[in-house]
Every structure is written in structure tokens, then in C-alpha cells.
């Protein structure tokens, strides 16, 4: 997992970035 952590993190950031409006809505709640 350690080795894939960086790749997974980068991918997660991309997904979060694209779904930022959705994340913001959830964060608002």
C-alpha cells in the first residue's frame, strides 16, 4: 500500500478536484 499510496493520492486528488462542487456540498452539511 505504501508504494501505491502516492499514485492513489494523486488519483484521489484529481477525482476530488473534478468533484469539488460535490465535495463542497457535502462539507457544507
PDB file of C-alpha atoms in Angstrom, residues 6-27:
ATOM      1  CA  UNK A   6       1.423   8.187  -3.849  1.00  0.00           C
ATOM      2  CA  UNK A   7      -0.352   7.080  -7.013  1.00  0.00           C
ATOM      3  CA  UNK A   8      -3.647   6.591  -5.182  1.00  0.00           C
ATOM      4  CA  UNK A   9      -3.269  10.001  -3.560  1.00  0.00           C
ATOM      5  CA  UNK A  10      -2.653  11.743  -6.888  1.00  0.00           C
ATOM      6  CA  UNK A  11      -5.644   9.971  -8.432  1.00  0.00           C
ATOM      7  CA  UNK A  12      -7.851  10.831  -5.462  1.00  0.00           C
ATOM      8  CA  UNK A  13      -6.839  14.485  -5.701  1.00  0.00           C
ATOM      9  CA  UNK A  14      -7.817  14.543  -9.381  1.00  0.00           C
ATOM     10  CA  UNK A  15     -11.192  12.987  -8.620  1.00  0.00           C
ATOM     11  CA  UNK A  16     -11.768  15.341  -5.700  1.00  0.00           C
ATOM     12  CA  UNK A  17     -10.740  18.286  -7.850  1.00  0.00           C
ATOM     13  CA  UNK A  18     -13.279  17.390 -10.559  1.00  0.00           C
ATOM     14  CA  UNK A  19     -15.994  16.743  -7.963  1.00  0.00           C
ATOM     15  CA  UNK A  20     -15.068  19.798  -5.916  1.00  0.00           C
ATOM     16  CA  UNK A  21     -18.629  21.247  -6.068  1.00  0.00           C
ATOM     17  CA  UNK A  22     -19.985  17.940  -4.788  1.00  0.00           C
ATOM     18  CA  UNK A  23     -17.374  17.769  -2.033  1.00  0.00           C
ATOM     19  CA  UNK A  24     -18.200  21.347  -1.055  1.00  0.00           C
ATOM     20  CA  UNK A  25     -21.891  20.478  -0.793  1.00  0.00           C
ATOM     21  CA  UNK A  26     -21.092  17.527   1.458  1.00  0.00           C
ATOM     22  CA  UNK A  27     -18.711  19.659   3.511  1.00  0.00           C
TER      23      UNK A  27
END
